[in-house]
Amino acid sequence: MKIIIAGAGEVGFHLAKLLSYESQNITLIDNEQNNLQHADSHLDIITIKGDATSIKILTEAQVDEADLVISVTSSETTNITICVLAKQLGAKRTIARISNEEFIERKSKLGFKRFGIDELISPESLAAKEIEELLNRSAFNDTFMFDQGALTMVGFKLAKNAPFVGETISSAVNIFPDLKFVTIAVQRYGTQYTLIPRGNTVFKEGDQVYFVTTQDGVDELYKLTGKTKHEIKNIMILGGSKIGRRTAKSLCDAKFNVKLIESNREKAFELADELPKTLVIHSDGRDAEVLEEENIYDMDAFIAVTGNSETNIMTCLMAKSKGVMKTISLVENMDYFQLSHSIGINTLINKKLLAANTIFRYIRKGDVVAMTKLNNMNAELLEFIVKEDSKVSNKRIADVKWPRNAIVGGVIRNKEGIIPMGDFTIKPNDRIVVCCLPQAIRKVENLL
């Protein structure tokens, strides 16, 4: 695919890097030469210095041949303008990064497609939604829903008292015969190696394990965590960023008790006016005494979303030391993901990665309708719509030559989630969820 990315900031560079790994034809446009030099020296892509709202620059980038134009500059209006121009000049699809959440909520009514914008994404909004979903699944450190929960992916670290530590996957199924689930990926404690498991794979203490289950199976999977299900009610948020305020608003609307700490006095007063259901505190949340004064011991969850990754990580560790059950930290540095489970923070989130997950479905072959990258693991989970002429159509799962590094996690048929066995026959229009390592993605796409 020929893909043009406008904006070489943190989101644009990260997208360019991930897409270049996919051997896509990438052109990156930015006004700042410094941003482009970094991309040019690290990535196998084409870079163009200039204003992407310029028809001359877009023409130079061969926008008329572009399969996809992604505009992720820091300016919302610039992104909208670029996408409108690109579509008029012949681009097949366009995606604009925006910050106004109302645009996403009302995109159908406002008719952005009529203007030439096929999709709107807000990294901040995606991060806020991710946080809320993680809190709703408090025992898990990663979660993703397909088709409004018909199938759900959950990930968690195996505690010593998890009932099937030391058991194989096959024997674990026998221990919980009424629980429908598929183990799709395992990462051994202390390693960065992602394993697509088979029936003889043994669960070990400290493993980071990912499952796909049905709507009814999520609560049952709590039994496998070795943890007690604990209701989250009291939440403390550090940082009044866009993510912080959106998270506070959505959590208050969901009837959580929320405290938000903001060090900037003026911003704290603005937030207090904007979020009447949230207790906004003007103070330095990095101070342990401040956290204790605000009853950190009574909090069920602590969420750090300041603009500084190190501050977020350290305050989450501080909250953990005070007995807070669930900690979530926003980080910008992707390398920090390798630290999350070993240092004790429940979940790290990265808005660039969330944006990339949303955008990736537009570059996948076949009818990919949803995808996610497993947190801190080198694996992807993709949802395909099975076509009439697909190589897997009307075949049993066991009869399909799946790549060794891929596994079927589940099937959605008529909006109902199904955990299929080997004798399950795949039908046209089924939605099939597959987990695979990068080297298996092309083979899976060709099958579907």
GROMACS .gro file of C-alpha atoms in nm:
model
  448
    1MET     CA    1   0.000   0.000   0.000
    2LYS     CA    2   0.104   0.357  -0.063
    3ILE     CA    3   0.051   0.554   0.259
    4ILE     CA    4   0.109   0.925   0.321
    5ILE     CA    5   0.150   1.046   0.679
    6ALA     CA    6   0.125   1.419   0.749
    7GLY     CA    7   0.297   1.516   1.075
    8ALA     CA    8   0.625   1.369   1.199
    9GLY     CA    9   0.558   1.429   1.568
   10GLU     CA   10   0.536   1.151   1.824
   11VAL     CA   11   0.224   0.990   1.676
   12GLY     CA   12   0.331   1.033   1.313
   13PHE     CA   13   0.683   0.900   1.368
   14HIS     CA   14   0.555   0.601   1.562
   15LEU     CA   15   0.303   0.517   1.289
   16ALA     CA   16   0.570   0.555   1.021
   17LYS     CA   17   0.800   0.322   1.215
   18LEU     CA   18   0.535   0.053   1.264
   19LEU     CA   19   0.410   0.076   0.907
   20SER     CA   20   0.763   0.066   0.764
   21TYR     CA   21   0.811  -0.266   0.946
   22GLU     CA   22   0.511  -0.386   0.745
   23SER     CA   23   0.704  -0.312   0.422
   24GLN     CA   24   0.452  -0.047   0.321
   25ASN     CA   25   0.536   0.240   0.085
   26ILE     CA   26   0.546   0.530   0.333
   27THR     CA   27   0.582   0.902   0.266
   28LEU     CA   28   0.617   1.130   0.570
   29ILE     CA   29   0.550   1.505   0.540
   30ASP     CA   30   0.641   1.768   0.801
   31ASN     CA   31   0.736   2.136   0.825
   32GLU     CA   32   1.023   2.069   1.066
   33GLN     CA   33   1.347   1.942   0.916
   34ASN     CA   34   1.465   1.808   1.255
   35ASN     CA   35   1.166   1.574   1.280
   36LEU     CA   36   1.223   1.448   0.927
   37GLN     CA   37   1.598   1.398   0.977
   38HIS     CA   38   1.532   1.166   1.269
   39ALA     CA   39   1.278   0.968   1.067
   40ASP     CA   40   1.498   0.966   0.757
   41SER     CA   41   1.798   0.826   0.944
   42HIS     CA   42   1.603   0.558   1.133
   43LEU     CA   43   1.335   0.442   0.888
   44ASP     CA   44   1.316   0.315   0.531
   45ILE     CA   45   1.065   0.575   0.414
   46ILE     CA   46   1.039   0.882   0.188
   47THR     CA   47   1.038   1.221   0.366
   48ILE     CA   48   0.918   1.554   0.227
   49LYS     CA   49   0.971   1.888   0.402
   50GLY     CA   50   0.677   2.121   0.359
   51ASP     CA   51   0.320   2.212   0.449
   52ALA     CA   52   0.088   1.918   0.381
   53THR     CA   53  -0.201   2.159   0.323
   54SER     CA   54  -0.014   2.268   0.009
   55ILE     CA   55  -0.151   2.114  -0.308
   56LYS     CA   56   0.200   2.129  -0.453
   57ILE     CA   57   0.342   1.924  -0.164
   58LEU     CA   58   0.059   1.668  -0.180
   59THR     CA   59   0.110   1.636  -0.555
   60GLU     CA   60   0.483   1.583  -0.499
   61ALA     CA   61   0.391   1.303  -0.257
   62GLN     CA   62   0.176   1.147  -0.535
   63VAL     CA   63  -0.142   1.177  -0.334
   64ASP     CA   64  -0.347   1.071  -0.638
   65GLU     CA   65  -0.192   0.722  -0.604
   66ALA     CA   66  -0.228   0.700  -0.225
   67ASP     CA   67  -0.429   0.415  -0.076
   68LEU     CA   68  -0.439   0.594   0.259
   69VAL     CA   69  -0.360   0.945   0.388
   70ILE     CA   70  -0.317   0.980   0.765
   71SER     CA   71  -0.298   1.333   0.905
   72VAL     CA   72  -0.169   1.342   1.262
   73THR     CA   73  -0.024   1.691   1.307
   74SER     CA   74  -0.082   1.871   1.636
   75SER     CA   75  -0.345   2.094   1.471
   76GLU     CA   76  -0.697   1.956   1.440
   77THR     CA   77  -0.800   2.203   1.170
   78THR     CA   78  -0.485   2.127   0.970
   79ASN     CA   79  -0.559   1.755   0.983
   80ILE     CA   80  -0.914   1.805   0.862
   81THR     CA   81  -0.797   2.033   0.580
   82ILE     CA   82  -0.528   1.788   0.466
   83CYS     CA   83  -0.773   1.498   0.451
   84VAL     CA   84  -1.033   1.698   0.257
   85LEU     CA   85  -0.769   1.810   0.004
   86ALA     CA   86  -0.618   1.461  -0.024
   87LYS     CA   87  -0.954   1.303  -0.100
   88GLN     CA   88  -1.030   1.563  -0.362
   89LEU     CA   89  -0.690   1.500  -0.522
   90GLY     CA   90  -0.752   1.125  -0.553
   91ALA     CA   91  -0.655   0.953  -0.226
   92LYS     CA   92  -0.864   0.641  -0.166
   93ARG     CA   93  -0.903   0.672   0.215
   94THR     CA   94  -0.823   0.936   0.475
   95ILE     CA   95  -0.785   0.945   0.853
   96ALA     CA   96  -0.765   1.263   1.060
   97ARG     CA   97  -0.638   1.299   1.416
   98ILE     CA   98  -0.864   1.530   1.614
   99SER     CA   99  -0.891   1.649   1.973
  100ASN     CA  100  -1.256   1.754   1.982
  101GLU     CA  101  -1.442   1.454   2.122
  102GLU     CA  102  -1.775   1.594   1.998
  103PHE     CA  103  -1.661   1.531   1.642
  104ILE     CA  104  -1.624   1.160   1.712
  105GLU     CA  105  -1.952   1.137   1.903
  106ARG     CA  106  -2.142   1.304   1.619
  107LYS     CA  107  -1.938   1.206   1.315
  108SER     CA  108  -2.228   1.030   1.142
  109LYS     CA  109  -2.462   1.322   1.196
  110LEU     CA  110  -2.204   1.577   1.085
  111GLY     CA  111  -2.126   1.375   0.773
  112PHE     CA  112  -1.746   1.391   0.772
  113LYS     CA  113  -1.735   1.131   0.495
  114ARG     CA  114  -1.914   1.373   0.267
  115PHE     CA  115  -1.626   1.614   0.320
  116GLY     CA  116  -1.371   1.345   0.234
  117ILE     CA  117  -1.273   1.221   0.582
  118ASP     CA  118  -1.325   0.847   0.623
  119GLU     CA  119  -1.221   0.815   0.988
  120LEU     CA  120  -1.152   1.036   1.288
  121ILE     CA  121  -0.920   0.927   1.568
  122SER     CA  122  -0.840   1.090   1.899
  123PRO     CA  123  -0.543   0.930   2.082
  124GLU     CA  124  -0.653   1.101   2.404
  125SER     CA  125  -1.008   0.970   2.372
  126LEU     CA  126  -0.878   0.620   2.295
  127ALA     CA  127  -0.658   0.631   2.606
  128ALA     CA  128  -0.949   0.743   2.826
  129LYS     CA  129  -1.166   0.458   2.694
  130GLU     CA  130  -0.883   0.211   2.750
  131ILE     CA  131  -0.849   0.322   3.113
  132GLU     CA  132  -1.222   0.288   3.179
  133GLU     CA  133  -1.227  -0.061   3.025
  134LEU     CA  134  -0.928  -0.168   3.236
  135LEU     CA  135  -1.102  -0.049   3.551
  136ASN     CA  136  -1.414  -0.244   3.459
  137ARG     CA  137  -1.195  -0.556   3.433
  138SER     CA  138  -0.993  -0.482   3.744
  139ALA     CA  139  -0.814  -0.818   3.782
  140PHE     CA  140  -0.678  -0.797   3.427
  141ASN     CA  141  -0.390  -0.585   3.299
  142ASP     CA  142  -0.503  -0.586   2.937
  143THR     CA  143  -0.843  -0.621   2.775
  144PHE     CA  144  -1.012  -0.575   2.437
  145MET     CA  145  -1.372  -0.636   2.330
  146PHE     CA  146  -1.486  -0.757   1.989
  147ASP     CA  147  -1.837  -0.671   1.869
  148GLN     CA  148  -1.946  -0.503   2.193
  149GLY     CA  149  -1.829  -0.793   2.408
  150ALA     CA  150  -1.948  -1.093   2.205
  151LEU     CA  151  -1.586  -1.203   2.246
  152THR     CA  152  -1.341  -1.051   2.491
  153MET     CA  153  -0.963  -1.075   2.512
  154VAL     CA  154  -0.819  -1.052   2.862
  155GLY     CA  155  -0.460  -1.070   2.981
  156PHE     CA  156  -0.319  -1.120   3.329
  157LYS     CA  157  -0.014  -1.239   3.516
  158LEU     CA  158  -0.045  -1.582   3.674
  159ALA     CA  159  -0.021  -1.570   4.052
  160LYS     CA  160   0.129  -1.855   4.252
  161ASN     CA  161  -0.217  -1.965   4.368
  162ALA     CA  162  -0.375  -1.968   4.021
  163PRO     CA  163  -0.544  -2.312   4.007
  164PHE     CA  164  -0.376  -2.433   3.690
  165VAL     CA  165  -0.013  -2.327   3.743
  166GLY     CA  166   0.191  -2.634   3.650
  167GLU     CA  167  -0.089  -2.771   3.431
  168THR     CA  168  -0.091  -2.795   3.053
  169ILE     CA  169  -0.349  -2.604   2.852
  170SER     CA  170  -0.530  -2.930   2.775
  171SER     CA  171  -0.553  -3.025   3.142
  172ALA     CA  172  -0.665  -2.673   3.238
  173VAL     CA  173  -0.961  -2.713   3.004
  174ASN     CA  174  -1.053  -3.030   3.194
  175ILE     CA  175  -1.022  -2.850   3.529
  176PHE     CA  176  -1.277  -2.592   3.412
  177PRO     CA  177  -1.497  -2.791   3.171
  178ASP     CA  178  -1.782  -2.541   3.182
  179LEU     CA  179  -1.562  -2.242   3.101
  180LYS     CA  180  -1.528  -2.164   2.733
  181PHE     CA  181  -1.193  -2.000   2.659
  182VAL     CA  182  -0.892  -2.019   2.429
  183THR     CA  183  -0.537  -1.943   2.545
  184ILE     CA  184  -0.394  -1.733   2.261
  185ALA     CA  185  -0.053  -1.612   2.385
  186VAL     CA  186   0.195  -1.662   2.668
  187GLN     CA  187   0.500  -1.465   2.774
  188ARG     CA  188   0.730  -1.635   3.023
  189TYR     CA  189   0.827  -1.437   3.332
  190GLY     CA  190   1.150  -1.243   3.282
  191THR     CA  191   1.159  -1.291   2.904
  192GLN     CA  192   1.040  -1.096   2.600
  193TYR     CA  193   0.954  -1.412   2.404
  194THR     CA  194   0.594  -1.444   2.289
  195LEU     CA  195   0.464  -1.798   2.259
  196ILE     CA  196   0.156  -1.901   2.061
  197PRO     CA  197   0.061  -2.198   2.281
  198ARG     CA  198  -0.053  -2.550   2.201
  199GLY     CA  199  -0.229  -2.811   2.413
  200ASN     CA  200   0.093  -2.934   2.574
  201THR     CA  201   0.211  -2.585   2.675
  202VAL     CA  202   0.253  -2.568   3.054
  203PHE     CA  203   0.133  -2.267   3.254
  204LYS     CA  204   0.398  -2.133   3.493
  205GLU     CA  205   0.388  -1.889   3.784
  206GLY     CA  206   0.455  -1.535   3.664
  207ASP     CA  207   0.347  -1.603   3.304
  208GLN     CA  208   0.166  -1.318   3.128
  209VAL     CA  209  -0.123  -1.504   2.965
  210TYR     CA  210  -0.388  -1.390   2.719
  211PHE     CA  211  -0.727  -1.555   2.674
  212VAL     CA  212  -1.027  -1.507   2.447
  213THR     CA  213  -1.362  -1.589   2.604
  214THR     CA  214  -1.732  -1.528   2.554
  215GLN     CA  215  -1.945  -1.266   2.727
  216ASP     CA  216  -2.043  -1.508   3.003
  217GLY     CA  217  -1.689  -1.630   3.053
  218VAL     CA  218  -1.520  -1.307   3.164
  219ASP     CA  219  -1.634  -1.327   3.525
  220GLU     CA  220  -1.548  -1.697   3.534
  221LEU     CA  221  -1.194  -1.620   3.422
  222TYR     CA  222  -1.141  -1.436   3.748
  223LYS     CA  223  -1.113  -1.783   3.901
  224LEU     CA  224  -0.804  -1.841   3.689
  225THR     CA  225  -0.623  -1.527   3.802
  226GLY     CA  226  -0.566  -1.651   4.154
  227LYS     CA  227  -0.701  -1.315   4.271
  228THR     CA  228  -1.016  -1.210   4.451
  229LYS     CA  229  -1.253  -1.002   4.243
  230HIS     CA  230  -1.255  -0.659   4.400
  231GLU     CA  231  -1.499  -0.385   4.310
  232ILE     CA  232  -1.336  -0.056   4.219
  233LYS     CA  233  -1.519   0.248   4.350
  234ASN     CA  234  -1.268   0.512   4.468
  235ILE     CA  235  -1.024   0.641   4.207
  236MET     CA  236  -0.746   0.898   4.219
  237ILE     CA  237  -0.618   1.059   3.896
  238LEU     CA  238  -0.289   1.247   3.877
  239GLY     CA  239  -0.280   1.507   3.601
  240GLY     CA  240  -0.545   1.728   3.446
  241SER     CA  241  -0.439   1.658   3.089
  242LYS     CA  242  -0.694   1.594   2.813
  243ILE     CA  243  -0.678   1.226   2.904
  244GLY     CA  244  -0.714   1.305   3.274
  245ARG     CA  245  -1.021   1.522   3.232
  246ARG     CA  246  -1.190   1.286   2.986
  247THR     CA  247  -1.121   0.990   3.213
  248ALA     CA  248  -1.256   1.177   3.516
  249LYS     CA  249  -1.572   1.278   3.331
  250SER     CA  250  -1.648   0.929   3.200
  251LEU     CA  251  -1.574   0.765   3.536
  252CYS     CA  252  -1.796   1.012   3.723
  253ASP     CA  253  -2.074   0.948   3.472
  254ALA     CA  254  -2.027   0.577   3.549
  255LYS     CA  255  -2.082   0.653   3.922
  256PHE     CA  256  -1.721   0.616   4.040
  257ASN     CA  257  -1.589   0.842   4.317
  258VAL     CA  258  -1.308   1.040   4.155
  259LYS     CA  259  -1.035   1.267   4.292
  260LEU     CA  260  -0.816   1.452   4.044
  261ILE     CA  261  -0.486   1.614   4.149
  262GLU     CA  262  -0.349   1.897   3.933
  263SER     CA  263  -0.038   2.098   4.018
  264ASN     CA  264  -0.122   2.399   3.799
  265ARG     CA  265  -0.349   2.633   3.995
  266GLU     CA  266  -0.526   2.790   3.699
  267LYS     CA  267  -0.590   2.457   3.532
  268ALA     CA  268  -0.715   2.309   3.861
  269PHE     CA  269  -0.982   2.581   3.890
  270GLU     CA  270  -1.083   2.528   3.525
  271LEU     CA  271  -1.119   2.157   3.587
  272ALA     CA  272  -1.324   2.216   3.901
  273ASP     CA  273  -1.572   2.421   3.696
  274GLU     CA  274  -1.573   2.173   3.408
  275LEU     CA  275  -1.604   1.860   3.625
  276PRO     CA  276  -1.859   1.932   3.900
  277LYS     CA  277  -1.883   1.562   3.998
  278THR     CA  278  -1.505   1.531   4.044
  279LEU     CA  279  -1.317   1.645   4.354
  280VAL     CA  280  -1.034   1.851   4.203
  281ILE     CA  281  -0.733   1.914   4.427
  282HIS     CA  282  -0.466   2.175   4.355
  283SER     CA  283  -0.146   2.016   4.481
  284ASP     CA  284   0.172   1.833   4.383
  285GLY     CA  285   0.077   1.467   4.353
  286ARG     CA  286   0.443   1.361   4.351
  287ASP     CA  287   0.457   1.438   4.723
  288ALA     CA  288   0.387   1.129   4.935
  289GLU     CA  289   0.248   1.344   5.216
  290VAL     CA  290  -0.006   1.497   4.978
  291LEU     CA  291  -0.123   1.153   4.869
  292GLU     CA  292  -0.158   1.045   5.230
  293GLU     CA  293  -0.352   1.361   5.318
  294GLU     CA  294  -0.591   1.279   5.032
  295ASN     CA  295  -0.644   0.927   5.172
  296ILE     CA  296  -0.447   0.732   4.914
  297TYR     CA  297  -0.494   0.428   5.140
  298ASP     CA  298  -0.868   0.431   5.065
  299MET     CA  299  -0.824   0.434   4.687
  300ASP     CA  300  -0.905   0.127   4.479
  301ALA     CA  301  -0.721   0.260   4.174
  302PHE     CA  302  -0.457   0.521   4.093
  303ILE     CA  303  -0.421   0.659   3.739
  304ALA     CA  304  -0.121   0.878   3.646
  305VAL     CA  305  -0.165   1.071   3.320
  306THR     CA  306   0.065   1.373   3.349
  307GLY     CA  307   0.280   1.471   3.052
  308ASN     CA  308   0.587   1.313   3.214
  309SER     CA  309   0.627   0.934   3.187
  310GLU     CA  310   0.876   0.911   3.471
  311THR     CA  311   0.644   1.103   3.705
  312ASN     CA  312   0.360   0.871   3.610
  313ILE     CA  313   0.562   0.557   3.675
  314MET     CA  314   0.708   0.676   4.007
  315THR     CA  315   0.375   0.796   4.147
  316CYS     CA  316   0.211   0.466   4.049
  317LEU     CA  317   0.486   0.281   4.236
  318MET     CA  318   0.429   0.511   4.533
  319ALA     CA  319   0.053   0.440   4.520
  320LYS     CA  320   0.124   0.067   4.498
  321SER     CA  321   0.340   0.091   4.811
  322LYS     CA  322   0.044   0.252   4.990
  323GLY     CA  323  -0.172  -0.050   4.915
  324VAL     CA  324  -0.360   0.068   4.603
  325MET     CA  325  -0.481  -0.242   4.417
  326LYS     CA  326  -0.489  -0.114   4.058
  327THR     CA  327  -0.237   0.127   3.904
  328ILE     CA  328  -0.237   0.258   3.547
  329SER     CA  329   0.040   0.476   3.406
  330LEU     CA  330   0.048   0.674   3.081
  331VAL     CA  331   0.391   0.649   2.915
  332GLU     CA  332   0.537   0.793   2.596
  333ASN     CA  333   0.851   0.579   2.578
  334MET     CA  334   0.768   0.241   2.425
  335ASP     CA  335   1.074   0.085   2.593
  336TYR     CA  336   0.905   0.127   2.931
  337PHE     CA  337   0.653  -0.140   2.834
  338GLN     CA  338   0.919  -0.401   2.904
  339LEU     CA  339   0.927  -0.284   3.268
  340SER     CA  340   0.558  -0.279   3.356
  341HIS     CA  341   0.508  -0.628   3.497
  342SER     CA  342   0.853  -0.659   3.657
  343ILE     CA  343   0.835  -0.333   3.854
  344GLY     CA  344   0.482  -0.388   3.982
  345ILE     CA  345   0.264  -0.145   3.786
  346ASN     CA  346  -0.052  -0.318   3.666
  347THR     CA  347  -0.081  -0.153   3.327
  348LEU     CA  348   0.108   0.093   3.109
  349ILE     CA  349  -0.083   0.262   2.828
  350ASN     CA  350   0.054   0.451   2.532
  351LYS     CA  351  -0.170   0.672   2.320
  352LYS     CA  352   0.054   0.633   2.014
  353LEU     CA  353   0.012   0.256   2.025
  354LEU     CA  354  -0.363   0.288   2.074
  355ALA     CA  355  -0.385   0.519   1.772
  356ALA     CA  356  -0.174   0.276   1.569
  357ASN     CA  357  -0.404  -0.013   1.663
  358THR     CA  358  -0.702   0.183   1.535
  359ILE     CA  359  -0.531   0.278   1.211
  360PHE     CA  360  -0.378  -0.062   1.136
  361ARG     CA  361  -0.706  -0.219   1.034
  362TYR     CA  362  -0.706   0.008   0.727
  363ILE     CA  363  -0.381  -0.139   0.597
  364ARG     CA  364  -0.457  -0.505   0.654
  365LYS     CA  365  -0.564  -0.719   0.360
  366GLY     CA  366  -0.901  -0.890   0.375
  367ASP     CA  367  -1.195  -0.758   0.571
  368VAL     CA  368  -1.021  -0.670   0.899
  369VAL     CA  369  -1.280  -0.501   1.119
  370ALA     CA  370  -1.083  -0.479   1.444
  371MET     CA  371  -0.733  -0.539   1.571
  372THR     CA  372  -0.517  -0.486   1.876
  373LYS     CA  373  -0.157  -0.546   1.971
  374LEU     CA  374  -0.114  -0.744   2.291
  375ASN     CA  375   0.032  -0.522   2.562
  376ASN     CA  376   0.409  -0.568   2.592
  377MET     CA  377   0.403  -0.863   2.350
  378ASN     CA  378   0.503  -0.918   1.989
  379ALA     CA  379   0.164  -1.043   1.874
  380GLU     CA  380  -0.150  -0.909   1.709
  381LEU     CA  381  -0.514  -1.004   1.751
  382LEU     CA  382  -0.720  -0.950   1.435
  383GLU     CA  383  -1.089  -0.986   1.359
  384PHE     CA  384  -1.174  -1.076   0.997
  385ILE     CA  385  -1.504  -1.108   0.814
  386VAL     CA  386  -1.502  -1.438   0.621
  387LYS     CA  387  -1.591  -1.390   0.255
  388GLU     CA  388  -1.761  -1.640   0.025
  389ASP     CA  389  -1.439  -1.697  -0.171
  390SER     CA  390  -1.214  -1.714   0.136
  391LYS     CA  391  -0.985  -2.018   0.158
  392VAL     CA  392  -1.132  -2.102   0.501
  393SER     CA  393  -1.497  -2.066   0.401
  394ASN     CA  394  -1.704  -2.382   0.466
  395LYS     CA  395  -1.402  -2.563   0.609
  396ARG     CA  396  -1.347  -2.710   0.954
  397ILE     CA  397  -1.088  -2.526   1.162
  398ALA     CA  398  -0.883  -2.845   1.191
  399ASP     CA  399  -0.870  -2.880   0.810
  400VAL     CA  400  -0.722  -2.533   0.753
  401LYS     CA  401  -0.342  -2.512   0.727
  402TRP     CA  402  -0.295  -2.235   0.982
  403PRO     CA  403   0.061  -2.102   1.029
  404ARG     CA  404   0.240  -2.246   1.333
  405ASN     CA  405   0.256  -1.898   1.488
  406ALA     CA  406  -0.119  -1.833   1.465
  407ILE     CA  407  -0.423  -1.953   1.658
  408VAL     CA  408  -0.799  -1.905   1.622
  409GLY     CA  409  -0.930  -1.732   1.935
  410GLY     CA  410  -1.301  -1.734   1.858
  411VAL     CA  411  -1.581  -1.683   1.608
  412ILE     CA  412  -1.873  -1.441   1.612
  413ARG     CA  413  -2.180  -1.564   1.425
  414ASN     CA  414  -2.505  -1.366   1.423
  415LYS     CA  415  -2.361  -1.142   1.699
  416GLU     CA  416  -2.302  -1.443   1.927
  417GLY     CA  417  -1.951  -1.526   2.048
  418ILE     CA  418  -1.839  -1.887   2.001
  419ILE     CA  419  -1.527  -2.062   2.131
  420PRO     CA  420  -1.480  -2.317   1.851
  421MET     CA  421  -1.318  -2.660   1.859
  422GLY     CA  422  -1.130  -2.819   1.571
  423ASP     CA  423  -1.447  -2.966   1.419
  424PHE     CA  424  -1.617  -2.624   1.397
  425THR     CA  425  -1.705  -2.529   1.037
  426ILE     CA  426  -1.634  -2.170   0.935
  427LYS     CA  427  -1.914  -2.009   0.734
  428PRO     CA  428  -1.925  -1.700   0.508
  429ASN     CA  429  -1.995  -1.377   0.702
  430ASP     CA  430  -1.855  -1.527   1.024
  431ARG     CA  431  -1.627  -1.292   1.213
  432ILE     CA  432  -1.316  -1.487   1.308
  433VAL     CA  433  -1.062  -1.367   1.566
  434VAL     CA  434  -0.703  -1.481   1.507
  435CYS     CA  435  -0.393  -1.419   1.720
  436CYS     CA  436  -0.060  -1.434   1.538
  437LEU     CA  437   0.302  -1.330   1.550
  438PRO     CA  438   0.428  -1.081   1.287
  439GLN     CA  439   0.586  -1.349   1.067
  440ALA     CA  440   0.248  -1.526   1.033
  441ILE     CA  441   0.031  -1.223   0.951
  442ARG     CA  442   0.070  -1.240   0.571
  443LYS     CA  443  -0.021  -1.611   0.565
  444VAL     CA  444  -0.329  -1.548   0.781
  445GLU     CA  445  -0.436  -1.261   0.556
  446ASN     CA  446  -0.401  -1.481   0.249
  447LEU     CA  447  -0.619  -1.748   0.410
  448LEU     CA  448  -0.890  -1.501   0.498
   0.00000   0.00000   0.00000
